[in-house]
Coordinates of C-alpha atoms and ligand atoms in Angstrom, one line a residue:
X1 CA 0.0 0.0 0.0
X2 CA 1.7 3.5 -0.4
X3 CA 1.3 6.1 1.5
X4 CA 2.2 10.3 0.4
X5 CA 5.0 11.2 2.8
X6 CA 2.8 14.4 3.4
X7 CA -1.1 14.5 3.6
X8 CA -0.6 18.3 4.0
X9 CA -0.6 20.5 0.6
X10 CA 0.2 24.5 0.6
X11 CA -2.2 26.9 -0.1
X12 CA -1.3 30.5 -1.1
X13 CA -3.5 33.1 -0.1
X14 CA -4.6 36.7 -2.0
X15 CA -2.2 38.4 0.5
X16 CA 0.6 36.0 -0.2
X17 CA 0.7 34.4 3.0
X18 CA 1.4 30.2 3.3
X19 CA -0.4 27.8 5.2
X20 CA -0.3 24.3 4.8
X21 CA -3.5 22.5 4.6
X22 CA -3.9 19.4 5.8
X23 CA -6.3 17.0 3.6
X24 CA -9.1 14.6 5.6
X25 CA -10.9 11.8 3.7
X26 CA -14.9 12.6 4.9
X27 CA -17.1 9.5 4.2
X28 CA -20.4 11.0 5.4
X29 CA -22.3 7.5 5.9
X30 CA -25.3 5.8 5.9
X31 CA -28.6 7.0 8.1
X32 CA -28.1 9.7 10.0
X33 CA -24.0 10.1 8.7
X34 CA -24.6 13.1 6.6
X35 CA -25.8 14.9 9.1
X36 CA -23.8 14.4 11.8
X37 CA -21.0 14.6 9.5
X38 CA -22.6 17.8 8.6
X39 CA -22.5 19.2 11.7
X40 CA -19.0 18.4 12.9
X41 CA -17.5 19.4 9.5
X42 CA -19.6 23.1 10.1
X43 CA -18.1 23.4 13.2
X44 CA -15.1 22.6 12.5
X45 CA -14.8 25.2 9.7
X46 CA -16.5 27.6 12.1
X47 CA -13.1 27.2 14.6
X48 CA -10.9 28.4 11.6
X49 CA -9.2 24.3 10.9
X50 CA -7.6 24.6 7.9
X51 CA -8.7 21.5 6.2
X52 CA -8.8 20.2 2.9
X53 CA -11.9 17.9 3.1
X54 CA -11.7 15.0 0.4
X55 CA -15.5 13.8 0.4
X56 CA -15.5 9.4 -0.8
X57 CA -18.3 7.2 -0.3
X58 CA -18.4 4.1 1.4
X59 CA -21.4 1.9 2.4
X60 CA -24.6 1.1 1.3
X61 CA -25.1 2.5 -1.8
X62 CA -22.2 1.5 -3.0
X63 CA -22.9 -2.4 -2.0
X64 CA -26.4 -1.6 -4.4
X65 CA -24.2 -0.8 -7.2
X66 CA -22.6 -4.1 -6.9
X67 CA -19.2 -3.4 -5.2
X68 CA -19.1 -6.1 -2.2
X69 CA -16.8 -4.6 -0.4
X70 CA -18.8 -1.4 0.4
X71 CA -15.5 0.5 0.1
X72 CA -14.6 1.8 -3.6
X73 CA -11.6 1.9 -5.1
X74 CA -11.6 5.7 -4.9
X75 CA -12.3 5.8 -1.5
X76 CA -9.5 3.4 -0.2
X77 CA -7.1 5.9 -2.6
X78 CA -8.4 9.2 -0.9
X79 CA -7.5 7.2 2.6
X80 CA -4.1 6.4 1.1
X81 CA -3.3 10.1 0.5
X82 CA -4.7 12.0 3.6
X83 CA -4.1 9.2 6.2
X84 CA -6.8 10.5 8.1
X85 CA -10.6 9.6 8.1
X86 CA -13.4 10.9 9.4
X87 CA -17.1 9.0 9.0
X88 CA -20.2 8.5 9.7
X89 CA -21.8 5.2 10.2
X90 CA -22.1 2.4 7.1
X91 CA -25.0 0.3 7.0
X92 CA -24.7 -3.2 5.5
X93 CA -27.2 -4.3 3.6
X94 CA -28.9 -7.5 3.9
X95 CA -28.5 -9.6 0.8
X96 CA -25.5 -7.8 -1.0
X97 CA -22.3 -10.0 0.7
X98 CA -22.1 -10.3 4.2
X99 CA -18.9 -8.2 4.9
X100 CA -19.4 -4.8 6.9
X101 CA -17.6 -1.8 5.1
X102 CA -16.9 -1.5 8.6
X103 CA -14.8 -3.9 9.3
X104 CA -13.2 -3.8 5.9
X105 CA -12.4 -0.2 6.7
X106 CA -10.4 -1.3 9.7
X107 CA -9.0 -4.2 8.1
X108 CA -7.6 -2.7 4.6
X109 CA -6.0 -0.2 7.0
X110 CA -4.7 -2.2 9.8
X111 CA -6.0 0.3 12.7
X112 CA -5.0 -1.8 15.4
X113 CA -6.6 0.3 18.4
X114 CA -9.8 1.0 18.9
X115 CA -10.1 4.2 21.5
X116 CA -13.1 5.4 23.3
X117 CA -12.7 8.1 25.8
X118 CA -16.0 7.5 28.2
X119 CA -16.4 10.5 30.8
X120 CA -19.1 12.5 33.0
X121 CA -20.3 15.5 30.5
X122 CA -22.2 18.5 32.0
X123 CA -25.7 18.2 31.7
X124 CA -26.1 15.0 30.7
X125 CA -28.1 12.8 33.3
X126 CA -27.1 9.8 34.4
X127 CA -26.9 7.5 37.1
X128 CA -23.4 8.2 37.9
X129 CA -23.6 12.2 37.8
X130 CA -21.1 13.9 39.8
X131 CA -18.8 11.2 40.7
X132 CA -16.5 11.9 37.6
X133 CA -15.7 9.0 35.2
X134 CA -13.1 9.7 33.4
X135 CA -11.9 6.1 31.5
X136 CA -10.9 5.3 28.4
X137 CA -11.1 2.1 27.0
X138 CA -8.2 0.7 24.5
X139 CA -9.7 -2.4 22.6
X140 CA -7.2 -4.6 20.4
X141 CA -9.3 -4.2 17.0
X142 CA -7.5 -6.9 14.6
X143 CA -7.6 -10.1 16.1
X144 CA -9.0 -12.2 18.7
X145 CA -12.4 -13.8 17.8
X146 CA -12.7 -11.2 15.5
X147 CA -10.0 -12.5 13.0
X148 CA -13.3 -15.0 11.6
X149 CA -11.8 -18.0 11.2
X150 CA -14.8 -20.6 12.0
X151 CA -15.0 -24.1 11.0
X152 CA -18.3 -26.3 11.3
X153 CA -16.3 -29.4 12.7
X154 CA -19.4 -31.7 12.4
X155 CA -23.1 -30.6 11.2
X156 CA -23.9 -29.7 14.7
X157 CA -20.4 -28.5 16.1
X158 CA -19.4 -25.2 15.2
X159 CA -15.4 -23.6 15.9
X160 CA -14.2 -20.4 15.9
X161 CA -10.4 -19.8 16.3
X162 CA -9.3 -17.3 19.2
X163 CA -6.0 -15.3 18.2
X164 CA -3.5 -13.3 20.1
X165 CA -0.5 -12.4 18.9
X166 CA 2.7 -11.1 20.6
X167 CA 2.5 -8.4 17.7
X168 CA -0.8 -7.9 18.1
X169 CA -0.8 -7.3 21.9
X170 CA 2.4 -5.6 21.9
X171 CA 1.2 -2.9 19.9
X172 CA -2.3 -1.7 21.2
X173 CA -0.7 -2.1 25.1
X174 CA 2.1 0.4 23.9
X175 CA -0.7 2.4 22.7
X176 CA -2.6 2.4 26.0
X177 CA 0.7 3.1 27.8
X178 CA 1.3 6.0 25.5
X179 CA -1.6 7.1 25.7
X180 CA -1.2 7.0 29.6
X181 CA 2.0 9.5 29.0
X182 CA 0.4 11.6 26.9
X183 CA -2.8 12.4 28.8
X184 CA -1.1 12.4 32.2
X185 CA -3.0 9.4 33.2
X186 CA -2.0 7.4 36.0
X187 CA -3.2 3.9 35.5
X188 CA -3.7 1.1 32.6
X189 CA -5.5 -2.1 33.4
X190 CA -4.9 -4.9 31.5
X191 CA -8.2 -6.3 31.4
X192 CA -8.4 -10.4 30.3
X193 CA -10.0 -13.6 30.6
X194 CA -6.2 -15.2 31.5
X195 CA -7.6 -17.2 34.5
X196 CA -9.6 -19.4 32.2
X197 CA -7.6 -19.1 28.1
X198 CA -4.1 -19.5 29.9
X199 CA -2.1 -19.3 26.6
X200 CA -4.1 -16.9 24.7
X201 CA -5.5 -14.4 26.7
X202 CA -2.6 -15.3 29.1
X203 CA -0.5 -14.1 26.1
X204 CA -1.7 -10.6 26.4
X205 CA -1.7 -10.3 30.1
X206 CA 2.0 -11.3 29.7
X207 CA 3.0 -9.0 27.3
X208 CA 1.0 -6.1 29.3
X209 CA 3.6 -7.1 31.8
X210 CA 6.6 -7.0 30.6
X211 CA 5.6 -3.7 28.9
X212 CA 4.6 -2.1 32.5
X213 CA 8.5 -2.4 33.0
X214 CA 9.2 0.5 30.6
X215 CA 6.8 2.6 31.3
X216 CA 7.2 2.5 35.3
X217 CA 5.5 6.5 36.3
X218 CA 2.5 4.6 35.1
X219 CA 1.0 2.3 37.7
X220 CA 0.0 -1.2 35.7
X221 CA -2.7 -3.6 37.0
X222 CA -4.6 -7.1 36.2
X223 CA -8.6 -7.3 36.3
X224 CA -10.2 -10.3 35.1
X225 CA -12.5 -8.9 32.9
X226 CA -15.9 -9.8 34.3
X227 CA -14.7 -8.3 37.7
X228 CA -14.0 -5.6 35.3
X229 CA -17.4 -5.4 34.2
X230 CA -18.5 -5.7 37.7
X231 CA -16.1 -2.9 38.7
X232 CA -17.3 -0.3 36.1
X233 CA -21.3 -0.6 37.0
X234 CA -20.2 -0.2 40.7
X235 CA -17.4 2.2 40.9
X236 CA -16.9 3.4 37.3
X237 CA -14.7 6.5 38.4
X238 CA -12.1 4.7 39.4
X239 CA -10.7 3.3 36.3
X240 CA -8.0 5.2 34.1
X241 CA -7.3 3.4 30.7
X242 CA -8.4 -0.2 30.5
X243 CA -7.2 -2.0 27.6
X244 CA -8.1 -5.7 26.4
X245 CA -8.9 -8.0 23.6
X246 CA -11.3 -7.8 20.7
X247 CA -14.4 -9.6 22.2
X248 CA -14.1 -8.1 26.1
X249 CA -13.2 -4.5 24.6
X250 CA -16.2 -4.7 22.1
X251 CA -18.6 -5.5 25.2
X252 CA -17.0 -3.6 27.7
X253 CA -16.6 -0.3 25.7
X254 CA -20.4 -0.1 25.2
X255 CA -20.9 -0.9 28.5
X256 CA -19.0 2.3 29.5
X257 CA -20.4 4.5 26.6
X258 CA -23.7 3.6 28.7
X259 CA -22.3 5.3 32.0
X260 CA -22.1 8.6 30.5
X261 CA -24.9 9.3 28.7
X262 CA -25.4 6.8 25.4
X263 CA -24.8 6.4 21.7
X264 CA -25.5 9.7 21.3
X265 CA -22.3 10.8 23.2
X266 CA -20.3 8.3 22.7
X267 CA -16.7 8.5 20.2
X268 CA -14.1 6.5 18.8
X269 CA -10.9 6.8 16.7
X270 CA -9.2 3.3 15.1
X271 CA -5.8 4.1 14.7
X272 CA -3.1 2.3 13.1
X273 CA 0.3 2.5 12.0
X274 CA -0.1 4.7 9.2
X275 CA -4.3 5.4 9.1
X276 CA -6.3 6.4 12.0
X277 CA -10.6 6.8 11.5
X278 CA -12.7 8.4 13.3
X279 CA -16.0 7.9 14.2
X280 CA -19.6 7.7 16.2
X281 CA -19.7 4.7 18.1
X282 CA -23.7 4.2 17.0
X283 CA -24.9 3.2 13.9
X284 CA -26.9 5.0 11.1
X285 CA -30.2 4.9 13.2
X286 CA -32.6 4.1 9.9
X287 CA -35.6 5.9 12.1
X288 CA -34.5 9.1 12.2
X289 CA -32.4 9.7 8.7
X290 CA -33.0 13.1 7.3
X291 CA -35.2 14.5 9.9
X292 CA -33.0 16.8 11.8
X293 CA -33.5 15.3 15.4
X294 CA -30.0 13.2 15.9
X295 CA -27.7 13.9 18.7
X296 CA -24.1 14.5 16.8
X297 CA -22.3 15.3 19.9
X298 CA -20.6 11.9 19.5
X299 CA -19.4 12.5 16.2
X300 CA -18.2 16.3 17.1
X301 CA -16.0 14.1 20.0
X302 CA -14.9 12.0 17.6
X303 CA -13.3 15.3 15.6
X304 CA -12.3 16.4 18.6
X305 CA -9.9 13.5 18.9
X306 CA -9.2 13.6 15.0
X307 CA -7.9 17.2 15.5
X308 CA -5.4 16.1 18.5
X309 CA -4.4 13.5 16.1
X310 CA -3.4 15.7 13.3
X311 CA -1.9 18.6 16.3
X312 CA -4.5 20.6 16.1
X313 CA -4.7 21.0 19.7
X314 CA -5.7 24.6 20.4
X315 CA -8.9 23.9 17.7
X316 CA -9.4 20.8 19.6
X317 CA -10.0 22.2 23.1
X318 CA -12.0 25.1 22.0
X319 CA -14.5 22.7 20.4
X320 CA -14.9 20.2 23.0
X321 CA -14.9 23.2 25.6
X322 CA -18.0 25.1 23.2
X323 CA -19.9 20.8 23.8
X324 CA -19.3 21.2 27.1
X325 CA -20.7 24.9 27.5
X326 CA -23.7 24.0 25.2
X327 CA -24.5 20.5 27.2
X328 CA -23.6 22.3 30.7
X329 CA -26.0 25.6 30.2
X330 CA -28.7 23.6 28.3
X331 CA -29.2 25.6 25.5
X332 CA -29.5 23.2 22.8
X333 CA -31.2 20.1 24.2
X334 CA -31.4 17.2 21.5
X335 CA -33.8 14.6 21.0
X336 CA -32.6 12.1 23.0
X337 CA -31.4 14.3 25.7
X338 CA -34.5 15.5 26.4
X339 CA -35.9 12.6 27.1
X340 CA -33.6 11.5 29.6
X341 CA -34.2 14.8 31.1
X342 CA -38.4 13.8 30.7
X343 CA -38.8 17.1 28.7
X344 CA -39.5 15.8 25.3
X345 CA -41.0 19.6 23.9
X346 CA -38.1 21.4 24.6
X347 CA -36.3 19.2 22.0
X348 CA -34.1 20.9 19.6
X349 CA -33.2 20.1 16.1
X350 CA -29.5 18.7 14.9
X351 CA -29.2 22.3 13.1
X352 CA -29.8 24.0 16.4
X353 CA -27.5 22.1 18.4
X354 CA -24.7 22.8 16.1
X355 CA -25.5 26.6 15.8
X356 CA -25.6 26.6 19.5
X357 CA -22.0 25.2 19.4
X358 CA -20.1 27.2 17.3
X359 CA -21.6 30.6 19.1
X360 CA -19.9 28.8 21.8
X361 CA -16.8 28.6 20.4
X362 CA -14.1 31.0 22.3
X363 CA -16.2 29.8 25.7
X364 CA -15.3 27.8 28.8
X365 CA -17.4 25.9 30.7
X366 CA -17.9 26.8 34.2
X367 CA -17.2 23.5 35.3
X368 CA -13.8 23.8 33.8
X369 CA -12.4 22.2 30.7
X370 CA -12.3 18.1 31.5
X371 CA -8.9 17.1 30.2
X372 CA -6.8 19.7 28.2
X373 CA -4.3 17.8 25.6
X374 CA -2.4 21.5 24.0
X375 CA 1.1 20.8 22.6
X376 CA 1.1 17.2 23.6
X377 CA 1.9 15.4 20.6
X378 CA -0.6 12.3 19.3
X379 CA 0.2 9.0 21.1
X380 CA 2.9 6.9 18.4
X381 CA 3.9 3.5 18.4
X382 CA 7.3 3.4 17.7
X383 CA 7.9 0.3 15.0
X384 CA 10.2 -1.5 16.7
X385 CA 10.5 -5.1 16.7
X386 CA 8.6 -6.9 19.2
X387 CA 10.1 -7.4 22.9
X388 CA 12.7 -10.1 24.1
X389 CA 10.6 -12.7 25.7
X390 CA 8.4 -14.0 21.9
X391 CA 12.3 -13.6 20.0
X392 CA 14.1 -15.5 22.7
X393 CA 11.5 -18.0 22.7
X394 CA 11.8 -17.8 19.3
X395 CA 15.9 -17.9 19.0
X396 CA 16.2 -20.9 21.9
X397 CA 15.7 -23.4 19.2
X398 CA 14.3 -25.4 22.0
X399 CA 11.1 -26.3 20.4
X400 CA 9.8 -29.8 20.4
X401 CA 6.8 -31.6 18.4
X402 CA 5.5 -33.6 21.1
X403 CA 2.3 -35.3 19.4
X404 CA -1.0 -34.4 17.8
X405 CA -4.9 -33.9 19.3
X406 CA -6.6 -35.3 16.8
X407 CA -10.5 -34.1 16.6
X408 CA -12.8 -36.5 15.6
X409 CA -16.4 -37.4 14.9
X410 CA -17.3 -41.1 15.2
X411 CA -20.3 -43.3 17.0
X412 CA -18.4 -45.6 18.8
X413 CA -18.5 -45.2 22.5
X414 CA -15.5 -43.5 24.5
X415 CA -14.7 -46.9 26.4
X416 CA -14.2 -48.5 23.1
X417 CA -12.8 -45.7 21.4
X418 CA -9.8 -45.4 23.9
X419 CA -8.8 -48.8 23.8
X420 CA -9.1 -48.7 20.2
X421 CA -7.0 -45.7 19.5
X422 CA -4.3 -47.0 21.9
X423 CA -4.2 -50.1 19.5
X424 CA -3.8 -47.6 16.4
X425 CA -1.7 -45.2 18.0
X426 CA 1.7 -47.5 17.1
X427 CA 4.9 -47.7 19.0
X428 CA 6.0 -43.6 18.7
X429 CA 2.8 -42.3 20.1
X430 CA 0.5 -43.1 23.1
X431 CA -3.3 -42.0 23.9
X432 CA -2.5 -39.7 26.7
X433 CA -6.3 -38.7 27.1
X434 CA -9.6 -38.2 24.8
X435 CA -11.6 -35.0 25.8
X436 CA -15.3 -34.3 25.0
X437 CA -15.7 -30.1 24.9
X438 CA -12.3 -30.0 26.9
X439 CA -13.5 -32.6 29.6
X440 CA -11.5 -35.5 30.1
X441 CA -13.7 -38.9 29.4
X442 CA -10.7 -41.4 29.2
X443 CA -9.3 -42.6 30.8
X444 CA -12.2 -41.6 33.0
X445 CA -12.1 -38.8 35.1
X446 CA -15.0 -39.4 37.1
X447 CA -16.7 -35.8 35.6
X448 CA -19.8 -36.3 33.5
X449 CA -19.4 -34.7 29.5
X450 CA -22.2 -35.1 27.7
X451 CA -21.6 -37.3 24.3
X452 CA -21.7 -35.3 21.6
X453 CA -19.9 -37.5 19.2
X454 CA -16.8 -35.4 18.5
X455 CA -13.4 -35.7 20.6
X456 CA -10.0 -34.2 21.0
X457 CA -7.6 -37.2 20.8
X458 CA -4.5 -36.6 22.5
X459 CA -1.2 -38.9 21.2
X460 CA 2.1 -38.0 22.8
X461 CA 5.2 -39.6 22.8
X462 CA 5.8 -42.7 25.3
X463 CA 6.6 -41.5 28.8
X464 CA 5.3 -38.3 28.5
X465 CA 2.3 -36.7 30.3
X466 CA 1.3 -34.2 28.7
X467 CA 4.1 -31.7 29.6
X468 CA 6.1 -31.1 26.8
X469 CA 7.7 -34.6 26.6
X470 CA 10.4 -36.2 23.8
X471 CA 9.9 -35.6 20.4
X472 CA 8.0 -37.1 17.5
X473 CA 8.6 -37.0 14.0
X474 CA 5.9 -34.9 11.3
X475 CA 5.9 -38.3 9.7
X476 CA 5.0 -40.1 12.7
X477 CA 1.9 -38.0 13.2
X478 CA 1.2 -38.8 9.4
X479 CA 1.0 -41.9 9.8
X480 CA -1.2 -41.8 12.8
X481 CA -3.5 -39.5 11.3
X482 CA -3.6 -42.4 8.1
X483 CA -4.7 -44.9 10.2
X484 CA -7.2 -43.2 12.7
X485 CA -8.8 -41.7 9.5
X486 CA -9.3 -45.1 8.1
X487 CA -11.9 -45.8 11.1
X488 CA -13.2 -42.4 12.5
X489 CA -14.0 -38.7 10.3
X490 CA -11.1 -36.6 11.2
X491 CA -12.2 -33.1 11.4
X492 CA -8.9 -31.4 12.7
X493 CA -5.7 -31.9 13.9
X494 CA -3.7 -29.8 16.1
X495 CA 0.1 -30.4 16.5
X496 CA 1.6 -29.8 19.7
X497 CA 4.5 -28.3 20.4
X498 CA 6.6 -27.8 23.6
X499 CA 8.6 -24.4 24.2
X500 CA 11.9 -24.8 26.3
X501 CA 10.1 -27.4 27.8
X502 CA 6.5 -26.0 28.7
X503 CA 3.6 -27.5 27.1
X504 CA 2.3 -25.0 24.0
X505 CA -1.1 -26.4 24.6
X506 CA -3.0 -26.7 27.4
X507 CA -4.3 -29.9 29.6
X508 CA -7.9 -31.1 29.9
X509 CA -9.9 -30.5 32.5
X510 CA -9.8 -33.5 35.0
X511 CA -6.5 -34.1 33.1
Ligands
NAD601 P1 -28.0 2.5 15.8 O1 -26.8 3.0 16.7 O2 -28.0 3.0 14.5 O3 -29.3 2.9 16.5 C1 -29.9 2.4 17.7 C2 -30.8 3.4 18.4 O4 -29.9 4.2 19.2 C3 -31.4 4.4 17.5 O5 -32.7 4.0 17.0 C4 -31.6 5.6 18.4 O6 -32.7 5.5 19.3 C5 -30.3 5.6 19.2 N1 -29.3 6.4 18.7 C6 -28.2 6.1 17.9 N2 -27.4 7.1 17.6 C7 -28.0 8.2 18.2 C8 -27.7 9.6 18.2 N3 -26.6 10.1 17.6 N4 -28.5 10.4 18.8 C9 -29.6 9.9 19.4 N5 -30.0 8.6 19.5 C10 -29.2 7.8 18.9 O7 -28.0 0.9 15.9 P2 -28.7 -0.2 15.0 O8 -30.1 0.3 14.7 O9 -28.4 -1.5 15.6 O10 -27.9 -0.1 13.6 C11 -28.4 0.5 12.4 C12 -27.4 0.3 11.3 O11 -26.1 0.9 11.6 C13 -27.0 -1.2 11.0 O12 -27.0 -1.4 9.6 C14 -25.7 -1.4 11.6 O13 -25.0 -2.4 10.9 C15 -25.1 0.0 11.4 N6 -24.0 0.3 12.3 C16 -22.9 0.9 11.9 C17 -21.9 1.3 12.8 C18 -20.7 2.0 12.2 O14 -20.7 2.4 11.1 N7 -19.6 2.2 13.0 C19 -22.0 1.0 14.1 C20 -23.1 0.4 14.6 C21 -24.1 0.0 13.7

């Protein structure tokens, strides 16, 4: 993909002054997008940004005309040349290819972190009014769950593969310690599921860390991630940053835009190595499409953070500070704000609220400005290669095949299966165990797993228990897999490995 080396071009003026423009790509959306989008770009103009605004399309027209990827040619060009996006919501249409524009968005572009800042805003009722939340949530956006690789194993067992990377996790923790540094924050919580997926959600709470070592002003903690959730309904205000996977940051970040106020409040920026997007964290809210009525306070967030992320700080402050005065003096009261409030007349239009913002503009709010970011520069990743542990793991050339689980679907019952794998397993391999759903059924464990028919097979090498035990040969493991497959439907088979001598795969339960 290539990138310009500058997204900024330079604009004379009549008085023959410079000033270097810097170009945004503005997809304004599905639904209710063009007029959010409408409103942030307005008052963004109205606080003097000079921005060159490159308008592409994306979404569900553009899946009508036939283009399955919801994202034109044009448009992924425009994002190659300004780096920068900022968008309103895509819609996917049912019955033109199942991909979100969405998620191909953040996929083409590789915007590894997904950022919401969730805090109290003035005049916005809640339950949690006046005790100050202040959190942002960091969610790895790439992998995890989310990477989609699902296999049906049988027709009535279904896989999907979890993945964490060192890579992966490296790179959005640095981001949340950064971001820590940046904002003067004090705390990042790794937030993870480690207690239960040892390896891969163990993964990131490792690397989280080792990374806490090199950024020691910033105080690093653990939560498992339903304590988290637990936590944040009960005591939101005293989280900081909290970063985690795909499929706990996807829950857990709507669960904080709820503290403070809704969809209608609640922003987001994707950022990646090269491309950040910003964006509304709701959808394009069919319903109320071209009628004036939406909230675009979210989206205005949303180029809040866009203009920090280009270092347009001092443009930055003075808009959120004119949201703040606006929500704080109730001027401008939208839709859904009113409701919450029980005062449904006294509604006013998307137009209104925006009008009402930029005569803010210049204004601070009496309950002072919530976080002020001037002169500190954008959070950045530096590309460097990944830390020590994953390389010298990597470099210690002590890494072992051990033996295969074998995944199979068969009608024969356990007690004759086990004895008959043994019998096929030959003199390199051994059955150490068969598992049903990850419970161990032989040799029996005494805990009751309900037969579904399919079972992990374990075969290690003689003498070992499952801990990362002598070596076999690929060819050995072949030549399993050729007889068991003569008997039983293989659906999958795993290889296992041992790392300096620790298992890379973990043990039944009742193993
Ligand atoms: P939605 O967020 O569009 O709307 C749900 C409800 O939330 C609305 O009916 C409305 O009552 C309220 N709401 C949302 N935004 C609001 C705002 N700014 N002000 C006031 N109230 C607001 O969710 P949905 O109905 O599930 O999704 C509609 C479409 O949007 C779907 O096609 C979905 O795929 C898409 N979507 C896109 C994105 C995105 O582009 N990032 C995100 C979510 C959903």
């Amino acid at each position: 993909m290539h990138f310009a080396s500058e997204p900024y071009e330079r604009h004379v003026h009549e008085n023959g002054q410079q000033r270097d423009v810097r170009r945004v790509t503005l997809i304004p959306g599905d639904g209710v997008g063009p007029e959010v989008v409408r409103s942030a770009r307005r008052i963004i103009e109205a606080a003097g940004v000079p921005i060159e605004w490159e308008e592409a399309e994306a979404g569900a027209e553009v899946f009508r005309r036939g283009d399955t990827s919801g994202v034109p040619r044009e448009t992924q060009e425009s994002i190659e040349r300004t780096r920068v996006v900022l968008k309103g919501p895509l819609e996917t249409p049912v019955g033109y290819g199942e991909k979100s524009a969405n998620v191909t968005l953040r996929k083409l572009f590789e915007t590894y972190a997904n950022v919401r800042p969730c805090r109290e805003l003035p005049g916005v009722p809640t339950r949690y009014a006046g005790e100050g939340i202040d959190l942002v949530v960091v969610r790895e956006n790439m992998e995890d769950l989310y990477a989609g690789i699902e296999h049906l194993q049988t027709p009535d067992v279904a896989q999907c593969l979890k993945i964490i990377t060192r890579r992966g996790s490296e790179k959005v923790i640095r981001y949340a310690f950064e971001l820590a540094r940046r904002e003067g924050r004090r705390r990042v919580t790794a937030a993870t599921k480690a207690n239960i997926m040892k390896l891969t959600e163990g993964l990131f709470k490792r690397v989280h860390e080792e990374l806490a070592a090199e950024y020691r002003e910033v105080e690093a903690d653990h939560l498992i991630i339903d304590n988290a959730a637990h936590q944040l309904v009960k005591d939101p205000s005293q989280f900081d940053i909290i970063v985690t996977t795909n499929l706990n940051g996807d829950i857990i970040s709507d669960l904080a835009s709820g503290l403070v106020g809704g969809l209608g409040f609640a922003s987001s920026g994707n950022y990646g190595d090269d491309v950040a997007i910003f964006e509304a964290v709701h959808g394009s809210a069919p319903k109320y499409a071209s009628k004036d009525v939406i909230n675009p306070t979210a989206l205005i967030l949303s180029s809040v953070l866009m203009l920090r992320h280009i270092g347009e700080f001092e443009a930055a402050d003075r808009i959120e500070d004119a949201v703040l005065v606006t929500l704080e003096e109730g001027q401008a009261v939208t839709q859904d704000l009113a409701r919450l409030s029980g005062d449904v007349e006294a509604a006013t239009s998307t137009t209104g609220y925006t009008e009402a913002v930029i005569s803010n503009l210049g204004r601070h709010p009496a309950g002072g400005s919530v976080r002020s970011s001037a002169g500190i520069p954008e959070a950045v990743v530096p590309r460097r290669t990944m830390t020590s542990a994953g390389s010298a793991r990597e470099a210690s050339g002590d890494r072992k095949l051990v033996g295969a689980d074998v995944f199979l679907e068969t009608d024969v019952a356990v007690d004759e299966l086990g004895p008959e794998l043994e019998r096929l397993s030959g003199d390199s391999l051994r059955v150490a165990m068969i598992s049903s759903r990850g419970t161990r059924v032989y040799p029996p464990s005494g805990l009751r797993a309900e037969d579904i028919g399919w079972y992990q097979c374990r075969f290690v090498a003689p003498g070992t228990n499952g801990d990362g035990g002598s070596a076999v040969s690929d060819r050995e493991v072949l030549e399993l897999l050729g007889r068991v497959s003569e008997r039983h439907r293989v659906t999958q088979v795993e290889m296992l490995q041992s790392f300096n001598g620790e298992p890379g795969y973990t043990r039944a339960q009742g193993e």
